[in-house]
mmCIF file of N, CA, C and O in Angstrom:
data_model
loop_
_atom_site.group_PDB
_atom_site.id
_atom_site.type_symbol
_atom_site.label_atom_id
_atom_site.label_comp_id
_atom_site.label_asym_id
_atom_site.label_seq_id
_atom_site.Cartn_x
_atom_site.Cartn_y
_atom_site.Cartn_z
ATOM 1 N N MET N 1 4.304 41.822 -44.650
ATOM 2 C CA MET N 1 2.760 41.050 -43.990
ATOM 3 C C MET N 1 3.443 39.353 -43.979
ATOM 4 O O MET N 1 3.413 38.884 -42.937
ATOM 5 N N LYS N 2 4.542 39.014 -44.849
ATOM 6 C CA LYS N 2 5.111 37.613 -44.940
ATOM 7 C C LYS N 2 6.041 37.562 -43.937
ATOM 8 O O LYS N 2 6.017 36.525 -42.703
ATOM 9 N N SER N 3 6.258 38.801 -43.428
ATOM 10 C CA SER N 3 7.666 38.495 -41.757
ATOM 11 C C SER N 3 6.268 38.421 -40.744
ATOM 12 O O SER N 3 6.659 37.134 -39.717
ATOM 13 N N GLU N 4 5.581 39.027 -40.771
ATOM 14 C CA GLU N 4 4.439 38.817 -39.530
ATOM 15 C C GLU N 4 4.453 37.360 -39.144
ATOM 16 O O GLU N 4 3.229 37.034 -38.637
ATOM 17 N N LEU N 5 3.643 36.943 -40.817
ATOM 18 C CA LEU N 5 3.053 35.439 -40.137
ATOM 19 C C LEU N 5 4.211 34.742 -40.332
ATOM 20 O O LEU N 5 3.686 33.782 -39.432
ATOM 21 N N LEU N 6 4.863 34.749 -40.936
ATOM 22 C CA LEU N 6 6.401 33.586 -40.494
ATOM 23 C C LEU N 6 6.381 33.746 -38.473
ATOM 24 O O LEU N 6 7.093 32.264 -38.083
ATOM 25 N N VAL N 7 6.722 34.894 -38.526
ATOM 26 C CA VAL N 7 6.908 35.462 -36.738
ATOM 27 C C VAL N 7 5.608 34.745 -36.355
ATOM 28 O O VAL N 7 6.000 33.919 -34.648
ATOM 29 N N ALA N 8 4.291 34.772 -36.289
ATOM 30 C CA ALA N 8 3.631 34.144 -35.613
ATOM 31 C C ALA N 8 3.677 32.541 -35.751
ATOM 32 O O ALA N 8 3.162 31.613 -35.022
ATOM 33 N N LEU N 9 3.254 31.811 -37.076
ATOM 34 C CA LEU N 9 3.885 30.530 -37.010
ATOM 35 C C LEU N 9 4.654 29.958 -36.014
ATOM 36 O O LEU N 9 5.420 29.142 -36.048
ATOM 37 N N ILE N 10 5.706 30.788 -36.389
ATOM 38 C CA ILE N 10 6.750 30.108 -35.184
ATOM 39 C C ILE N 10 6.529 30.305 -33.998
ATOM 40 O O ILE N 10 6.958 29.510 -33.130
ATOM 41 N N SER N 11 5.455 31.463 -34.079
ATOM 42 C CA SER N 11 5.388 31.619 -32.192
ATOM 43 C C SER N 11 4.561 29.983 -31.873
ATOM 44 O O SER N 11 4.557 29.908 -30.828
ATOM 45 N N PHE N 12 3.771 29.971 -32.870
ATOM 46 C CA PHE N 12 2.485 28.840 -32.504
ATOM 47 C C PHE N 12 3.203 27.475 -32.228
ATOM 48 O O PHE N 12 2.782 26.888 -31.252
ATOM 49 N N LEU N 13 3.791 27.397 -33.150
ATOM 50 C CA LEU N 13 4.895 26.413 -33.178
ATOM 51 C C LEU N 13 5.355 26.291 -31.718
ATOM 52 O O LEU N 13 5.896 24.993 -31.381
ATOM 53 N N GLY N 14 5.962 26.829 -31.158
ATOM 54 C CA GLY N 14 6.901 27.254 -30.302
ATOM 55 C C GLY N 14 5.724 26.960 -29.131
ATOM 56 O O GLY N 14 6.201 25.958 -27.796
ATOM 57 N N THR N 15 4.940 27.635 -28.831
ATOM 58 C CA THR N 15 4.281 26.982 -27.953
ATOM 59 C C THR N 15 3.517 26.031 -27.412
ATOM 60 O O THR N 15 3.229 25.530 -27.376
ATOM 61 N N MET N 16 3.344 24.878 -28.731
ATOM 62 C CA MET N 16 2.899 24.063 -28.909
ATOM 63 C C MET N 16 4.015 22.725 -28.424
ATOM 64 O O MET N 16 3.370 22.078 -28.278
ATOM 65 N N THR N 17 4.955 23.118 -28.556
ATOM 66 C CA THR N 17 5.844 22.766 -27.871
ATOM 67 C C THR N 17 6.333 22.541 -26.753
ATOM 68 O O THR N 17 6.462 21.375 -26.503
ATOM 69 N N GLY N 18 5.594 23.369 -26.283
ATOM 70 C CA GLY N 18 6.181 23.884 -24.869
ATOM 71 C C GLY N 18 4.950 23.344 -24.318
ATOM 72 O O GLY N 18 5.029 22.011 -23.066
ATOM 73 N N THR N 19 3.581 22.720 -24.924
ATOM 74 C CA THR N 19 2.652 22.982 -24.429
ATOM 75 C C THR N 19 2.476 21.400 -23.962
ATOM 76 O O THR N 19 2.627 20.534 -23.678
ATOM 77 N N LEU N 20 3.221 20.457 -25.391
ATOM 78 C CA LEU N 20 3.190 19.151 -25.593
ATOM 79 C C LEU N 20 3.925 18.285 -24.516
ATOM 80 O O LEU N 20 3.521 17.694 -24.036
ATOM 81 N N GLY N 21 5.356 19.042 -25.083
ATOM 82 C CA GLY N 21 6.410 18.925 -23.636
ATOM 83 C C GLY N 21 5.580 18.842 -22.355
ATOM 84 O O GLY N 21 5.832 17.675 -21.373
ATOM 85 N N GLY N 22 4.920 19.780 -21.768
ATOM 86 C CA GLY N 22 4.264 19.917 -20.189
ATOM 87 C C GLY N 22 3.498 18.808 -20.156
ATOM 88 O O GLY N 22 3.369 18.119 -19.092
ATOM 89 N N ILE N 23 2.592 18.247 -21.374
ATOM 90 C CA ILE N 23 1.626 17.432 -20.965
ATOM 91 C C ILE N 23 2.121 15.818 -20.580
ATOM 92 O O ILE N 23 1.516 15.656 -19.901
ATOM 93 N N ILE N 24 3.663 15.791 -21.543
ATOM 94 C CA ILE N 24 4.084 14.809 -21.474
ATOM 95 C C ILE N 24 4.813 14.484 -20.044
ATOM 96 O O ILE N 24 4.548 13.462 -19.555
ATOM 97 N N THR N 25 5.389 15.135 -19.998
ATOM 98 C CA THR N 25 5.817 15.404 -18.328
ATOM 99 C C THR N 25 5.240 15.330 -17.029
ATOM 100 O O THR N 25 5.494 14.267 -16.711
ATOM 101 N N SER N 26 4.166 16.399 -17.473
ATOM 102 C CA SER N 26 2.663 15.514 -16.328
ATOM 103 C C SER N 26 1.897 14.609 -15.884
ATOM 104 O O SER N 26 2.242 13.762 -15.661
ATOM 105 N N SER N 27 2.306 13.525 -17.954
ATOM 106 C CA SER N 27 1.937 12.515 -17.805
ATOM 107 C C SER N 27 3.162 11.133 -17.361
ATOM 108 O O SER N 27 2.069 10.404 -16.179
ATOM 109 N N LYS N 28 4.190 11.609 -17.327
ATOM 110 C CA LYS N 28 5.152 10.328 -17.126
ATOM 111 C C LYS N 28 4.839 10.753 -15.452
ATOM 112 O O LYS N 28 5.156 9.491 -14.785
ATOM 113 N N LEU N 29 5.151 11.636 -14.732
ATOM 114 C CA LEU N 29 5.236 12.305 -12.895
ATOM 115 C C LEU N 29 4.111 11.727 -12.382
ATOM 116 O O LEU N 29 3.977 10.996 -11.759
ATOM 117 N N THR N 30 2.578 11.518 -12.992
ATOM 118 C CA THR N 30 1.183 10.821 -13.116
ATOM 119 C C THR N 30 1.670 9.553 -12.689
ATOM 120 O O THR N 30 1.322 8.719 -11.631
ATOM 121 N N SER N 31 2.193 9.372 -13.851
ATOM 122 C CA SER N 31 2.203 7.241 -13.815
ATOM 123 C C SER N 31 2.652 7.123 -12.757
ATOM 124 O O SER N 31 2.907 5.766 -12.038
ATOM 125 N N TYR N 32 4.253 7.884 -12.967
ATOM 126 C CA TYR N 32 5.337 6.669 -11.851
ATOM 127 C C TYR N 32 4.441 7.248 -10.587
ATOM 128 O O TYR N 32 5.219 6.545 -9.370
ATOM 129 N N ARG N 33 4.029 8.759 -10.494
ATOM 130 C CA ARG N 33 3.391 8.254 -8.640
ATOM 131 C C ARG N 33 2.557 7.262 -8.347
ATOM 132 O O ARG N 33 1.928 6.618 -7.034
ATOM 133 N N ILE N 34 1.518 7.301 -9.558
ATOM 134 C CA ILE N 34 0.193 5.774 -9.317
ATOM 135 C C ILE N 34 0.675 4.777 -9.016
ATOM 136 O O ILE N 34 0.255 3.793 -8.484
ATOM 137 N N GLU N 35 2.256 4.080 -9.731
ATOM 138 C CA GLU N 35 2.696 2.659 -9.992
ATOM 139 C C GLU N 35 3.411 3.013 -8.241
ATOM 140 O O GLU N 35 3.481 1.799 -7.354
ATOM 141 N N GLN N 36 3.714 4.084 -7.602
ATOM 142 C CA GLN N 36 4.427 4.463 -6.418
ATOM 143 C C GLN N 36 3.069 3.635 -5.132
ATOM 144 O O GLN N 36 3.411 3.116 -4.442
ATOM 145 N N LEU N 37 1.997 4.378 -5.559
ATOM 146 C CA LEU N 37 0.900 4.245 -5.236
ATOM 147 C C LEU N 37 0.619 3.022 -5.040
ATOM 148 O O LEU N 37 0.221 2.318 -3.784
ATOM 149 N N GLU N 38 0.394 1.788 -5.900
ATOM 150 C CA GLU N 38 0.225 0.587 -6.179
ATOM 151 C C GLU N 38 1.299 -0.256 -5.542
ATOM 152 O O GLU N 38 0.625 -0.935 -5.192
ATOM 153 N N LYS N 39 1.976 0.203 -5.263
ATOM 154 C CA LYS N 39 3.751 -0.342 -4.877
ATOM 155 C C LYS N 39 2.659 -0.517 -2.785
ATOM 156 O O LYS N 39 2.822 -2.039 -2.639
ATOM 157 N N LYS N 40 2.691 0.760 -2.776
ATOM 158 C CA LYS N 40 1.943 0.734 -0.651
ATOM 159 C C LYS N 40 0.421 -0.217 -0.946
ATOM 160 O O LYS N 40 0.707 -0.340 0.228
ATOM 161 N N VAL N 41 -0.350 0.055 -2.062
ATOM 162 C CA VAL N 41 -1.433 -1.236 -1.478
ATOM 163 C C VAL N 41 -1.147 -2.097 -1.785
ATOM 164 O O VAL N 41 -2.014 -3.083 -1.193
ATOM 165 N N GLU N 42 0.022 -2.849 -2.471
ATOM 166 C CA GLU N 42 -0.091 -4.219 -2.939
ATOM 167 C C GLU N 42 0.843 -4.527 -0.897
ATOM 168 O O GLU N 42 0.306 -5.445 -0.881
ATOM 169 N N VAL N 43 1.465 -3.799 -0.288
ATOM 170 C CA VAL N 43 2.334 -3.693 1.081
ATOM 171 C C VAL N 43 1.188 -3.766 1.487
ATOM 172 O O VAL N 43 1.202 -5.160 2.306
ATOM 173 N N HIS N 44 0.156 -3.077 1.910
ATOM 174 C CA HIS N 44 -0.985 -3.262 2.829
ATOM 175 C C HIS N 44 -1.973 -4.496 2.267
ATOM 176 O O HIS N 44 -2.656 -4.682 3.708
ATOM 177 N N ASN N 45 -2.074 -4.991 1.272
ATOM 178 C CA ASN N 45 -2.684 -5.880 1.259
ATOM 179 C C ASN N 45 -2.258 -7.186 1.517
ATOM 180 O O ASN N 45 -2.616 -7.702 1.793
ATOM 181 N N ASN N 46 -0.571 -7.655 0.899
ATOM 182 C CA ASN N 46 -0.749 -8.631 2.318
ATOM 183 C C ASN N 46 -0.522 -8.317 3.748
ATOM 184 O O ASN N 46 -0.557 -9.545 4.309
ATOM 185 N N PHE N 47 -0.507 -7.232 4.477
ATOM 186 C CA PHE N 47 -0.391 -7.071 5.374
ATOM 187 C C PHE N 47 -1.654 -7.189 5.544
ATOM 188 O O PHE N 47 -1.963 -8.247 6.886
ATOM 189 N N ALA N 48 -2.866 -6.989 5.125
ATOM 190 C CA ALA N 48 -4.426 -7.119 5.703
ATOM 191 C C ALA N 48 -4.381 -8.733 5.209
ATOM 192 O O ALA N 48 -5.062 -9.135 6.389
ATOM 193 N N GLY N 49 -4.058 -9.111 4.324
ATOM 194 C CA GLY N 49 -4.001 -10.711 4.016
ATOM 195 C C GLY N 49 -3.381 -11.753 5.882
ATOM 196 O O GLY N 49 -4.186 -12.946 5.182
ATOM 197 N N ARG N 50 -2.056 -10.986 6.001
ATOM 198 C CA ARG N 50 -1.939 -11.880 6.658
ATOM 199 C C ARG N 50 -2.404 -11.713 8.236
ATOM 200 O O ARG N 50 -2.374 -12.785 9.150
ATOM 201 N N MET N 51 -2.651 -10.667 8.849
ATOM 202 C CA MET N 51 -3.868 -10.907 9.410
ATOM 203 C C MET N 51 -4.597 -11.270 10.640
ATOM 204 O O MET N 51 -4.487 -11.857 11.317
ATOM 205 N N PRO N 52 -5.156 -12.156 9.144
ATOM 206 C CA PRO N 52 -6.213 -13.176 9.721
ATOM 207 C C PRO N 52 -5.621 -14.642 10.340
ATOM 208 O O PRO N 52 -6.238 -15.122 11.436
ATOM 209 N N VAL N 53 -4.735 -14.598 9.988
ATOM 210 C CA VAL N 53 -3.813 -15.903 10.691
ATOM 211 C C VAL N 53 -3.138 -15.690 11.623
ATOM 212 O O VAL N 53 -3.197 -16.559 12.329
ATOM 213 N N ILE N 54 -2.822 -14.567 12.096
ATOM 214 C CA ILE N 54 -2.130 -13.996 13.203
ATOM 215 C C ILE N 54 -2.767 -13.832 13.544
ATOM 216 O O ILE N 54 -2.938 -14.388 15.376
ATOM 217 N N GLU N 55 -4.135 -13.601 13.728
ATOM 218 C CA GLU N 55 -5.674 -13.888 14.891
ATOM 219 C C GLU N 55 -5.485 -14.767 15.299
ATOM 220 O O GLU N 55 -6.145 -15.067 16.475
ATOM 221 N N GLU N 56 -5.854 -15.995 14.619
ATOM 222 C CA GLU N 56 -6.039 -16.970 14.761
ATOM 223 C C GLU N 56 -5.218 -17.847 15.535
ATOM 224 O O GLU N 56 -5.376 -18.902 16.741
ATOM 225 N N LYS N 57 -3.910 -17.642 15.009
ATOM 226 C CA LYS N 57 -2.919 -18.582 16.024
ATOM 227 C C LYS N 57 -2.937 -17.656 17.332
ATOM 228 O O LYS N 57 -2.522 -18.254 17.935
ATOM 229 N N ILE N 58 -3.649 -16.447 17.313
ATOM 230 C CA ILE N 58 -3.526 -16.214 18.828
ATOM 231 C C ILE N 58 -4.178 -16.535 19.744
ATOM 232 O O ILE N 58 -4.251 -16.814 20.779
ATOM 233 N N ARG N 59 -4.934 -16.428 18.985
ATOM 234 C CA ARG N 59 -6.618 -17.545 19.327
ATOM 235 C C ARG N 59 -5.958 -18.647 20.730
ATOM 236 O O ARG N 59 -6.418 -19.198 21.516
ATOM 237 N N VAL N 60 -5.435 -19.186 19.412
ATOM 238 C CA VAL N 60 -5.124 -20.591 19.785
ATOM 239 C C VAL N 60 -3.959 -20.511 21.177
ATOM 240 O O VAL N 60 -4.099 -21.428 21.984
ATOM 241 N N ILE N 61 -2.638 -19.656 20.695
ATOM 242 C CA ILE N 61 -2.172 -19.636 21.863
ATOM 243 C C ILE N 61 -2.880 -19.179 23.387
ATOM 244 O O ILE N 61 -2.544 -19.803 24.116
ATOM 245 N N ASN N 62 -4.026 -18.502 23.151
ATOM 246 C CA ASN N 62 -4.368 -17.810 23.837
ATOM 247 C C ASN N 62 -5.132 -18.918 24.600
ATOM 248 O O ASN N 62 -5.418 -19.067 26.100
ATOM 249 N N HIS N 63 -5.843 -19.986 23.785
ATOM 250 C CA HIS N 63 -6.317 -21.514 24.827
ATOM 251 C C HIS N 63 -5.784 -21.751 25.389
ATOM 252 O O HIS N 63 -5.659 -22.797 26.156
ATOM 253 N N ARG N 64 -4.226 -22.548 24.213
ATOM 254 C CA ARG N 64 -3.031 -23.302 25.234
ATOM 255 C C ARG N 64 -2.836 -22.845 26.517
ATOM 256 O O ARG N 64 -2.447 -23.838 27.462
ATOM 257 N N LEU N 65 -2.791 -21.356 26.636
ATOM 258 C CA LEU N 65 -2.135 -21.039 27.645
ATOM 259 C C LEU N 65 -3.744 -21.243 28.561
ATOM 260 O O LEU N 65 -3.783 -21.310 30.295
ATOM 261 N N ALA N 66 -4.546 -20.722 28.402
ATOM 262 C CA ALA N 66 -5.729 -21.114 29.364
ATOM 263 C C ALA N 66 -5.567 -22.502 30.129
ATOM 264 O O ALA N 66 -5.875 -22.977 31.589
ATOM 265 N N ASP N 67 -5.663 -23.744 28.552
ATOM 266 C CA ASP N 67 -5.471 -25.149 29.948
ATOM 267 C C ASP N 67 -4.104 -25.439 30.698
ATOM 268 O O ASP N 67 -4.157 -25.846 31.436
ATOM 269 N N ILE N 68 -3.102 -24.694 30.010
ATOM 270 C CA ILE N 68 -1.827 -24.456 31.196
ATOM 271 C C ILE N 68 -1.986 -23.929 32.062
ATOM 272 O O ILE N 68 -1.744 -24.296 33.502
ATOM 273 N N GLU N 69 -2.755 -23.017 31.813
ATOM 274 C CA GLU N 69 -3.243 -22.414 33.912
ATOM 275 C C GLU N 69 -4.050 -23.549 34.553
ATOM 276 O O GLU N 69 -4.015 -23.513 35.676
ATOM 277 N N ASN N 70 -5.258 -23.019 34.139
ATOM 278 C CA ASN N 70 -6.512 -24.348 34.263
ATOM 279 C C ASN N 70 -5.456 -25.594 35.439
ATOM 280 O O ASN N 70 -5.621 -26.446 36.071
ATOM 281 N N GLU N 71 -3.896 -26.680 34.116
ATOM 282 C CA GLU N 71 -3.815 -27.589 34.811
ATOM 283 C C GLU N 71 -2.938 -27.375 36.291
ATOM 284 O O GLU N 71 -2.975 -27.631 37.079
ATOM 285 N N ILE N 72 -2.818 -26.202 36.256
ATOM 286 C CA ILE N 72 -1.740 -26.144 36.715
ATOM 287 C C ILE N 72 -2.028 -25.280 38.042
ATOM 288 O O ILE N 72 -2.203 -26.170 40.052
ATOM 289 N N SER N 73 -3.651 -24.913 38.015
ATOM 290 C CA SER N 73 -4.314 -24.641 39.060
ATOM 291 C C SER N 73 -4.906 -25.085 39.945
ATOM 292 O O SER N 73 -4.853 -25.878 41.167
ATOM 293 N N THR N 74 -4.963 -26.703 39.368
ATOM 294 C CA THR N 74 -5.542 -28.052 39.442
ATOM 295 C C THR N 74 -4.724 -28.333 40.500
ATOM 296 O O THR N 74 -4.856 -29.748 41.086
ATOM 297 N N GLU N 75 -3.255 -28.610 40.023
ATOM 298 C CA GLU N 75 -2.202 -29.527 40.495
ATOM 299 C C GLU N 75 -1.813 -28.719 42.133
ATOM 300 O O GLU N 75 -1.506 -29.251 43.569
ATOM 301 N N ILE N 76 -2.038 -27.398 42.220
ATOM 302 C CA ILE N 76 -1.973 -26.912 43.363
ATOM 303 C C ILE N 76 -2.536 -26.788 44.192
ATOM 304 O O ILE N 76 -2.990 -27.311 45.172
ATOM 305 N N TYR N 77 -4.276 -26.634 43.796
ATOM 306 C CA TYR N 77 -5.285 -26.903 44.620
ATOM 307 C C TYR N 77 -6.240 -27.711 44.247
ATOM 308 O O TYR N 77 -7.214 -28.034 43.474
ATOM 309 N N PRO N 78 -6.234 -29.174 44.066
ATOM 310 C CA PRO N 78 -6.509 -30.408 43.801
ATOM 311 C C PRO N 78 -8.593 -29.823 44.493
ATOM 312 O O PRO N 78 -8.513 -29.532 45.933
ATOM 313 N N LYS N 79 -9.464 -30.522 43.464
ATOM 314 C CA LYS N 79 -10.432 -30.588 43.950
ATOM 315 C C LYS N 79 -11.431 -31.893 45.176
ATOM 316 O O LYS N 79 -10.069 -32.900 45.082
ATOM 317 N N ALA N 80 -11.488 -31.322 45.994
ATOM 318 C CA ALA N 80 -11.953 -32.348 47.165
ATOM 319 C C ALA N 80 -12.842 -33.137 47.157
ATOM 320 O O ALA N 80 -13.503 -33.414 46.204
#
């Protein structure tokens, strides 16, 4: 009876060790993947923050271009 109990305890310890090892490994992998996703989100947020600045610059460029086009058209076709 004692040998059966010893085998059961050893099996239990082996099962617990394997289970805890799997949980720890899974936790580390999950943490790593979350960290990688956070880096991607940070890059995206930087891009999203710069877009309004770029849009404003495009608006200014378009306005200046329209002014230049108006100047050129009045030089070529002066108003009577």
